[in-house]
Amino acid sequence: MEQFLIDALTQYGYIILFVWSVMEGELGLVMAGTMVHTGHMNMPMAIFVAGLGGFAGDQLYFYIGRSNKKWLYRYLKKHHRKFALAHLLLKKYGWPVIFIQRYLYGLRTIIPMSIGLTRYSARKFAIINFLSAQVWAAVTIVLAYIFGEQILAVLEYTKHHWYFALPVAALIFGTIGYTFKRIEDNILHRRSVRHANRNKSAEAA
């Protein structure tokens, strides 16, 4: 099985990387950087393909928001807090949010869809999105290439000690999720407090 995966990655690595990047997987980029380290991939090509996949994925979410608003409004009911946060960030910071949204845990699909709901220029979004995707791919793949030996050592350890690695991984991802949830709650709470204070001021006037 292990040899089959290695052969598949060697033969279809760029296709797998593109699809994985469309689905926004940093693990795919880490895989690519590690394969560049071992000589199974070309770095410029891996960066371009991964960036193209990330670009295509966010363009898809953007046009879902722009062309399928009825479905999206139903989707909003389940994720109204995240859409509210995305709208708040866009209103406050503008286009830089598009550039860094790939690093915002829990908002990576929400932000492109939120922008699609607005009258934001599709051309401007595409340009920023493409540059952001290429930077995202380059940074992740280069770092994985530099730390290739350490990554391979971790993978080898995980293969033989999966019963220890799985709980540690779950703890790490759980901590990340909890941290971003607290940040989200704090931002939305401050927003509600500001609105409440404005309403009180308006009533007093």
Coordinates of N, CA and C in Angstrom, one line a residue:
M1 N 0.8 -1.2 0.0 CA 0.0 0.0 0.0 C 0.9 1.3 0.0
E2 N 1.9 1.2 0.8 CA 2.8 2.4 0.9 C 3.5 2.7 -0.4
Q3 N 4.0 1.6 -1.1 CA 4.6 1.7 -2.3 C 3.7 2.2 -3.4
F4 N 2.4 1.8 -3.3 CA 1.4 2.2 -4.3 C 1.2 3.7 -4.2
L5 N 1.1 4.2 -2.9 CA 0.9 5.7 -2.7 C 2.1 6.5 -3.2
I6 N 3.3 5.9 -3.0 CA 4.5 6.6 -3.5 C 4.5 6.7 -5.0
D7 N 4.2 5.5 -5.6 CA 4.1 5.5 -7.1 C 3.1 6.4 -7.7
A8 N 1.9 6.5 -7.0 CA 0.8 7.3 -7.4 C 1.2 8.8 -7.3
L9 N 1.8 9.2 -6.2 CA 2.3 10.5 -6.0 C 3.4 10.9 -7.0
T10 N 4.2 10.0 -7.3 CA 5.3 10.3 -8.2 C 4.8 10.5 -9.7
Q11 N 3.8 9.6 -10.0 CA 3.3 9.7 -11.4 C 2.2 10.7 -11.6
Y12 N 1.3 10.9 -10.6 CA 0.2 11.9 -10.7 C 0.3 13.0 -9.7
G13 N 1.5 13.3 -9.3 CA 1.7 14.2 -8.2 C 1.1 15.6 -8.4
Y14 N 1.3 16.1 -9.7 CA 0.8 17.5 -10.0 C -0.7 17.5 -10.0
I15 N -1.3 16.5 -10.6 CA -2.8 16.4 -10.6 C -3.4 16.4 -9.2
I16 N -2.8 15.5 -8.4 CA -3.2 15.3 -7.0 C -3.1 16.7 -6.3
L17 N -1.9 17.3 -6.5 CA -1.6 18.6 -5.8 C -2.7 19.7 -6.3
F18 N -3.0 19.7 -7.5 CA -4.0 20.7 -8.0 C -5.4 20.5 -7.3
V19 N -5.8 19.2 -7.3 CA -7.1 18.9 -6.8 C -7.1 19.2 -5.3
W20 N -6.0 18.8 -4.6 CA -5.9 19.0 -3.2 C -5.9 20.5 -2.8
S21 N -5.3 21.3 -3.7 CA -5.2 22.8 -3.5 C -6.6 23.4 -3.7
V22 N -7.4 22.9 -4.7 CA -8.7 23.4 -4.9 C -9.5 23.2 -3.6
M23 N -9.3 22.1 -2.9 CA -10.0 21.8 -1.6 C -9.3 22.5 -0.5
E24 N -8.3 23.3 -0.7 CA -7.6 24.1 0.3 C -6.8 23.4 1.3
G25 N -6.1 22.3 0.9 CA -5.4 21.5 1.8 C -4.0 21.9 2.0
E26 N -3.6 22.5 3.1 CA -2.1 22.8 3.3 C -1.3 21.5 3.4
L27 N -2.0 20.4 3.8 CA -1.3 19.1 3.8 C -0.8 18.7 2.4
G28 N -1.6 19.1 1.4 CA -1.1 18.8 0.0 C 0.1 19.6 -0.4
L29 N 0.2 20.9 0.1 CA 1.3 21.7 -0.1 C 2.6 21.2 0.6
V30 N 2.3 20.7 1.8 CA 3.4 20.2 2.6 C 4.0 18.9 1.9
M31 N 3.0 18.1 1.4 CA 3.4 16.9 0.6 C 4.3 17.3 -0.6
A32 N 3.8 18.4 -1.3 CA 4.6 18.8 -2.4 C 6.0 19.3 -2.1
G33 N 6.1 20.1 -1.0 CA 7.4 20.6 -0.5 C 8.3 19.4 -0.2
T34 N 7.7 18.4 0.5 CA 8.5 17.3 0.8 C 9.0 16.5 -0.4
M35 N 8.1 16.4 -1.4 CA 8.5 15.7 -2.6 C 9.6 16.5 -3.4
V36 N 9.5 17.8 -3.3 CA 10.5 18.7 -3.9 C 11.9 18.4 -3.2
H37 N 11.8 18.2 -1.9 CA 13.0 17.9 -1.1 C 13.6 16.6 -1.5
T38 N 12.8 15.6 -1.8 CA 13.3 14.3 -2.2 C 13.6 14.2 -3.7
G39 N 13.3 15.3 -4.5 CA 13.6 15.3 -5.9 C 12.6 14.7 -6.8
H40 N 11.3 14.5 -6.3 CA 10.2 13.9 -7.0 C 9.4 15.0 -7.7
M41 N 9.6 16.2 -7.3 CA 8.8 17.3 -7.9 C 9.7 18.5 -8.2
N42 N 9.3 19.3 -9.2 CA 10.0 20.6 -9.5 C 9.4 21.7 -8.7
M43 N 10.2 22.5 -8.0 CA 9.6 23.5 -7.1 C 8.8 24.6 -7.8
P44 N 9.3 25.2 -8.9 CA 8.5 26.2 -9.6 C 7.2 25.7 -10.1
M45 N 7.2 24.5 -10.7 CA 6.0 23.8 -11.2 C 5.0 23.5 -10.0
A46 N 5.5 23.0 -8.9 CA 4.7 22.7 -7.8 C 4.0 23.9 -7.2
I47 N 4.8 25.0 -7.1 CA 4.2 26.3 -6.6 C 3.1 26.8 -7.5
F48 N 3.4 26.8 -8.8 CA 2.4 27.3 -9.8 C 1.1 26.4 -9.8
V49 N 1.3 25.1 -9.8 CA 0.1 24.2 -9.8 C -0.7 24.4 -8.6
A50 N 0.0 24.4 -7.4 CA -0.8 24.6 -6.1 C -1.5 25.9 -6.1
G51 N -0.8 27.0 -6.5 CA -1.4 28.3 -6.5 C -2.6 28.3 -7.5
L52 N -2.5 27.7 -8.6 CA -3.6 27.6 -9.6 C -4.8 26.9 -9.0
G53 N -4.5 25.8 -8.2 CA -5.6 25.1 -7.6 C -6.3 25.9 -6.5
G54 N -5.5 26.6 -5.7 CA -6.1 27.5 -4.7 C -6.9 28.6 -5.3
F55 N -6.4 29.2 -6.4 CA -7.1 30.2 -7.1 C -8.4 29.7 -7.6
A56 N -8.4 28.6 -8.3 CA -9.6 28.0 -8.9 C -10.7 27.7 -7.8
G57 N -10.2 27.2 -6.6 CA -11.2 26.9 -5.6 C -11.9 28.1 -5.1
D58 N -11.1 29.2 -4.8 CA -11.8 30.5 -4.3 C -12.6 31.1 -5.4
Q59 N -12.2 31.0 -6.6 CA -13.1 31.6 -7.7 C -14.4 30.9 -7.7
L60 N -14.3 29.5 -7.5 CA -15.6 28.8 -7.5 C -16.5 29.2 -6.4
Y61 N -15.9 29.4 -5.2 CA -16.7 29.9 -4.0 C -17.3 31.3 -4.3
F62 N -16.5 32.2 -4.9 CA -16.9 33.5 -5.3 C -18.1 33.5 -6.2
Y63 N -18.1 32.7 -7.2 CA -19.2 32.6 -8.2 C -20.4 31.9 -7.6
I64 N -20.2 31.0 -6.6 CA -21.3 30.4 -5.9 C -22.1 31.6 -5.2
G65 N -21.4 32.4 -4.6 CA -22.0 33.6 -3.9 C -22.7 34.5 -4.9
R66 N -22.1 34.7 -6.0 CA -22.6 35.7 -7.0 C -23.8 35.1 -7.8
S67 N -23.8 33.8 -8.1 CA -24.8 33.3 -9.0 C -25.8 32.4 -8.4
N68 N -25.6 32.0 -7.1 CA -26.5 31.1 -6.5 C -27.0 31.6 -5.1
K69 N -27.5 32.8 -5.1 CA -27.8 33.5 -3.9 C -28.9 32.9 -3.0
K70 N -29.9 32.3 -3.7 CA -30.9 31.6 -3.0 C -30.4 30.5 -2.1
W71 N -29.5 29.7 -2.7 CA -29.0 28.6 -1.9 C -28.1 29.1 -0.8
L72 N -27.3 30.2 -1.2 CA -26.4 30.7 -0.2 C -27.1 31.3 1.0
Y73 N -28.2 31.9 0.8 CA -29.0 32.5 1.9 C -29.5 31.4 2.9
R74 N -29.8 30.2 2.3 CA -30.2 29.1 3.2 C -28.9 28.6 3.9
Y75 N -27.8 28.6 3.2 CA -26.5 28.2 3.9 C -26.2 29.2 5.0
L76 N -26.5 30.5 4.8 CA -26.3 31.5 5.8 C -26.9 31.2 7.1
K77 N -28.0 30.6 7.1 CA -28.8 30.3 8.4 C -27.9 29.5 9.3
K78 N -27.1 28.5 8.7 CA -26.3 27.6 9.5 C -25.0 28.3 9.9
H79 N -24.5 29.2 9.1 CA -23.2 29.8 9.4 C -23.3 31.3 9.5
H80 N -24.4 31.8 10.1 CA -24.6 33.3 10.1 C -23.5 34.0 10.9
R81 N -23.0 33.4 11.9 CA -21.9 34.1 12.7 C -20.7 34.3 11.9
K82 N -20.3 33.3 11.1 CA -19.1 33.4 10.3 C -19.3 34.4 9.2
F83 N -20.5 34.4 8.6 CA -20.7 35.4 7.5 C -20.7 36.8 8.1
A84 N -21.2 37.0 9.3 CA -21.2 38.3 10.0 C -19.8 38.7 10.2
L85 N -18.9 37.8 10.7 CA -17.5 38.1 10.9 C -16.8 38.4 9.6
A86 N -17.1 37.7 8.6 CA -16.5 38.0 7.3 C -16.9 39.3 6.8
H87 N -18.1 39.7 6.9 CA -18.6 41.0 6.4 C -18.0 42.1 7.3
L88 N -17.8 41.9 8.6 CA -17.2 42.9 9.4 C -15.7 43.1 9.0
L89 N -15.0 42.0 8.8 CA -13.6 42.1 8.4 C -13.4 42.8 7.1
L90 N -14.3 42.5 6.1 CA -14.2 43.1 4.8 C -14.5 44.6 4.9
K91 N -15.5 44.9 5.7 CA -15.9 46.3 5.8 C -14.8 47.2 6.5
K92 N -14.1 46.5 7.4 CA -13.1 47.3 8.2 C -11.7 47.3 7.5
Y93 N -11.3 46.2 6.8 CA -10.0 46.1 6.3 C -9.9 46.1 4.7
G94 N -11.0 45.8 4.1 CA -11.0 45.8 2.6 C -10.3 44.7 1.9
W95 N -9.6 45.0 0.8 CA -9.0 44.0 0.0 C -7.9 43.2 0.7
P96 N -7.1 43.7 1.7 CA -6.1 42.8 2.4 C -6.7 41.5 3.0
V97 N -8.0 41.6 3.3 CA -8.7 40.4 3.9 C -8.7 39.3 2.8
I98 N -8.9 39.7 1.5 CA -8.9 38.7 0.5 C -7.6 38.1 0.4
F99 N -6.5 38.9 0.5 CA -5.2 38.4 0.4 C -4.8 37.4 1.5
I100 N -5.3 37.6 2.7 CA -4.9 36.8 3.8 C -5.9 35.7 4.2
Q101 N -7.1 35.7 3.5 CA -8.2 34.8 4.0 C -7.8 33.4 4.0
R102 N -6.8 32.9 3.3 CA -6.4 31.5 3.3 C -5.8 31.1 4.7
Y103 N -5.4 32.1 5.5 CA -4.8 31.8 6.8 C -5.8 32.0 7.9
L104 N -7.1 32.4 7.6 CA -8.1 32.6 8.6 C -8.9 31.3 8.7
Y105 N -8.6 30.6 9.8 CA -9.3 29.3 10.0 C -10.8 29.5 10.1
G106 N -11.5 28.7 9.4 CA -13.0 28.7 9.5 C -13.6 29.7 8.5
L107 N -12.8 30.6 7.9 CA -13.4 31.6 7.0 C -12.9 31.5 5.6
R108 N -12.2 30.5 5.3 CA -11.6 30.4 3.9 C -12.6 30.2 2.8
T109 N -13.7 29.5 3.1 CA -14.7 29.4 2.1 C -15.8 30.5 2.2
I110 N -16.0 31.0 3.5 CA -17.0 31.9 3.8 C -16.7 33.3 3.1
I111 N -15.4 33.7 3.2 CA -15.0 35.1 2.7 C -15.3 35.2 1.2
P112 N -14.8 34.3 0.4 CA -15.1 34.4 -1.1 C -16.6 34.4 -1.4
M113 N -17.4 33.6 -0.7 CA -18.8 33.6 -0.9 C -19.4 34.9 -0.5
S114 N -19.0 35.4 0.6 CA -19.5 36.7 1.1 C -19.2 37.8 0.1
I115 N -18.0 37.8 -0.5 CA -17.7 38.8 -1.4 C -18.5 38.7 -2.7
G116 N -18.8 37.4 -3.1 CA -19.6 37.2 -4.2 C -21.0 37.7 -4.1
L117 N -21.5 37.8 -2.8 CA -22.8 38.4 -2.6 C -22.9 39.9 -2.8
T118 N -21.7 40.5 -2.8 CA -21.7 42.0 -2.9 C -21.4 42.4 -4.3
R119 N -21.3 43.7 -4.6 CA -21.0 44.2 -5.9 C -19.5 44.4 -6.2
Y120 N -18.7 43.7 -5.3 CA -17.2 43.8 -5.5 C -16.8 43.4 -6.9
S121 N -15.9 44.1 -7.5 CA -15.4 43.8 -8.8 C -14.9 42.3 -8.9
A122 N -15.5 41.6 -9.8 CA -15.0 40.2 -10.1 C -13.6 40.2 -10.6
R123 N -13.2 41.2 -11.4 CA -11.8 41.2 -12.0 C -10.8 41.5 -10.9
K124 N -11.2 42.5 -10.0 CA -10.3 42.8 -8.9 C -10.1 41.7 -7.9
F125 N -11.2 41.0 -7.6 CA -11.1 39.8 -6.8 C -10.2 38.8 -7.4
A126 N -10.4 38.5 -8.7 CA -9.6 37.5 -9.4 C -8.1 37.8 -9.3
I127 N -7.7 39.1 -9.5 CA -6.3 39.4 -9.5 C -5.7 39.2 -8.1
I128 N -6.4 39.8 -7.1 CA -5.9 39.6 -5.7 C -5.9 38.2 -5.3
N129 N -6.9 37.4 -5.7 CA -7.0 36.0 -5.4 C -5.8 35.2 -6.0
F130 N -5.5 35.5 -7.2 CA -4.4 34.8 -7.9 C -3.1 35.1 -7.2
L131 N -2.8 36.3 -6.9 CA -1.5 36.7 -6.3 C -1.5 36.1 -4.9
S132 N -2.6 36.1 -4.2 CA -2.6 35.5 -2.8 C -2.4 34.0 -2.9
A133 N -3.0 33.3 -3.9 CA -2.8 31.9 -4.0 C -1.4 31.5 -4.3
Q134 N -0.7 32.3 -5.1 CA 0.7 32.0 -5.5 C 1.6 32.2 -4.3
V135 N 1.3 33.2 -3.5 CA 2.2 33.5 -2.3 C 1.9 32.4 -1.3
W136 N 0.7 32.0 -1.1 CA 0.3 30.9 -0.2 C 1.0 29.7 -0.5
A137 N 1.0 29.3 -1.8 CA 1.7 28.1 -2.3 C 3.2 28.2 -2.1
A138 N 3.7 29.3 -2.5 CA 5.2 29.5 -2.4 C 5.7 29.4 -1.0
V139 N 5.1 30.1 -0.1 CA 5.5 30.1 1.3 C 5.4 28.7 1.9
T140 N 4.3 28.0 1.7 CA 4.1 26.7 2.3 C 5.0 25.6 1.7
I141 N 5.2 25.6 0.4 CA 6.0 24.6 -0.2 C 7.5 24.9 0.1
V142 N 7.9 26.1 0.1 CA 9.3 26.4 0.4 C 9.7 26.0 1.8
L143 N 8.8 26.3 2.7 CA 9.0 25.9 4.1 C 9.1 24.4 4.3
A144 N 8.1 23.7 3.6 CA 8.2 22.2 3.6 C 9.4 21.7 3.0
Y145 N 9.9 22.3 2.0 CA 11.2 21.9 1.3 C 12.3 22.1 2.3
I146 N 12.4 23.2 3.0 CA 13.5 23.5 3.9 C 13.5 22.5 5.1
F147 N 12.3 22.2 5.6 CA 12.2 21.3 6.7 C 11.8 19.8 6.3
G148 N 12.2 19.5 5.1 CA 11.9 18.2 4.5 C 12.3 17.0 5.3
E149 N 13.6 17.1 5.8 CA 14.1 16.0 6.6 C 13.3 15.8 7.9
Q150 N 13.0 16.9 8.6 CA 12.2 16.8 9.8 C 10.8 16.2 9.5
I151 N 10.2 16.7 8.4 CA 8.8 16.2 8.1 C 8.9 14.7 7.8
L152 N 9.9 14.2 7.1 CA 10.0 12.8 6.8 C 10.2 12.0 8.1
A153 N 11.0 12.6 9.0 CA 11.2 11.9 10.3 C 9.9 11.8 11.1
V154 N 9.1 12.8 11.0 CA 7.8 12.8 11.7 C 6.9 11.8 11.1
L155 N 6.9 11.7 9.8 CA 6.0 10.7 9.1 C 6.4 9.3 9.4
E156 N 7.7 9.1 9.5 CA 8.2 7.8 9.8 C 7.9 7.4 11.2
Y157 N 8.0 8.4 12.1 CA 7.6 8.1 13.5 C 6.1 7.8 13.6
T158 N 5.3 8.6 12.9 CA 3.8 8.4 13.0 C 3.4 7.1 12.4
K159 N 4.1 6.6 11.4 CA 3.8 5.3 10.8 C 4.0 4.2 11.9
H160 N 5.0 4.3 12.7 CA 5.2 3.2 13.7 C 4.6 3.5 15.1
H161 N 4.2 4.8 15.3 CA 3.6 5.1 16.6 C 2.3 5.9 16.4
W162 N 1.4 5.4 15.5 CA 0.2 6.1 15.2 C -0.7 6.3 16.4
Y163 N -0.7 5.3 17.4 CA -1.5 5.4 18.6 C -1.2 6.6 19.4
F164 N 0.0 7.1 19.3 CA 0.5 8.3 20.1 C 0.3 9.5 19.2
A165 N 0.5 9.4 17.9 CA 0.5 10.6 17.1 C -0.9 11.1 16.9
L166 N -1.9 10.2 16.8 CA -3.3 10.6 16.5 C -3.9 11.5 17.6
P167 N -3.7 11.1 18.9 CA -4.2 12.0 20.0 C -3.5 13.4 20.0
V168 N -2.2 13.4 19.7 CA -1.5 14.6 19.7 C -2.0 15.5 18.6
A169 N -2.2 14.9 17.4 CA -2.7 15.7 16.2 C -4.1 16.3 16.6
A170 N -4.9 15.4 17.2 CA -6.3 15.9 17.5 C -6.2 17.0 18.5
L171 N -5.3 16.9 19.5 CA -5.1 18.0 20.5 C -4.7 19.3 19.8
I172 N -3.7 19.2 18.9 CA -3.2 20.4 18.2 C -4.3 21.1 17.4
F173 N -5.1 20.3 16.6 CA -6.1 20.9 15.7 C -7.3 21.4 16.6
G174 N -7.6 20.7 17.7 CA -8.6 21.1 18.6 C -8.3 22.5 19.2
T175 N -7.0 22.6 19.6 CA -6.5 23.9 20.2 C -6.6 25.0 19.2
I176 N -6.2 24.7 18.0 CA -6.3 25.8 16.9 C -7.7 26.2 16.7
G177 N -8.6 25.2 16.6 CA -10.0 25.5 16.4 C -10.6 26.3 17.5
Y178 N -10.3 25.9 18.8 CA -10.8 26.6 20.0 C -10.3 28.1 20.0
T179 N -9.0 28.3 19.7 CA -8.4 29.6 19.7 C -9.1 30.5 18.7
F180 N -9.3 30.1 17.5 CA -10.0 30.9 16.5 C -11.4 31.1 16.8
K181 N -12.1 30.2 17.5 CA -13.4 30.4 17.9 C -13.5 31.5 19.0
R182 N -12.6 31.5 19.9 CA -12.5 32.6 20.9 C -12.3 33.9 20.2
I183 N -11.4 34.0 19.3 CA -11.2 35.2 18.5 C -12.4 35.7 17.8
E184 N -13.1 34.8 17.2 CA -14.4 35.1 16.5 C -15.4 35.6 17.5
D185 N -15.5 35.0 18.6 CA -16.5 35.4 19.6 C -16.2 36.8 20.1
N186 N -14.9 37.1 20.4 CA -14.5 38.4 20.9 C -14.8 39.5 19.9
I187 N -14.5 39.2 18.6 CA -14.7 40.3 17.6 C -16.2 40.6 17.5
L188 N -17.0 39.5 17.4 CA -18.5 39.7 17.3 C -19.1 40.3 18.5
H189 N -18.5 40.0 19.7 CA -19.0 40.6 20.9 C -18.7 42.1 21.0
R190 N -17.5 42.5 20.6 CA -17.2 43.9 20.5 C -18.1 44.7 19.5
R191 N -18.4 44.0 18.4 CA -19.3 44.6 17.5 C -20.7 44.9 18.1
S192 N -21.2 43.9 18.7 CA -22.5 44.0 19.3 C -22.5 45.1 20.4
V193 N -21.5 45.2 21.2 CA -21.4 46.2 22.2 C -21.3 47.6 21.6
R194 N -20.6 47.8 20.5 CA -20.5 49.1 19.8 C -21.9 49.4 19.3
H195 N -22.6 48.5 18.7 CA -24.0 48.7 18.2 C -24.9 49.1 19.3
A196 N -24.8 48.4 20.4 CA -25.7 48.7 21.6 C -25.4 50.2 22.1
N197 N -24.1 50.5 22.2 CA -23.8 51.9 22.6 C -24.2 52.9 21.7
R198 N -24.2 52.7 20.4 CA -24.6 53.6 19.4 C -26.2 53.8 19.5
N199 N -26.9 52.7 19.7 CA -28.3 52.8 19.9 C -28.7 53.6 21.1
K200 N -27.9 53.4 22.2 CA -28.2 54.2 23.4 C -27.9 55.7 23.2
S201 N -26.9 56.0 22.5 CA -26.5 57.4 22.2 C -27.6 58.0 21.4
A202 N -28.1 57.3 20.4 CA -29.1 57.8 19.5 C -30.4 58.0 20.3
E203 N -30.8 57.1 21.2 CA -32.0 57.3 22.0 C -31.8 58.4 22.9
A204 N -30.6 58.6 23.5 CA -30.4 59.7 24.4 C -30.5 61.1 23.7
A205 N -30.0 61.1 22.4 CA -30.1 62.3 21.6 C -31.5 62.7 21.3

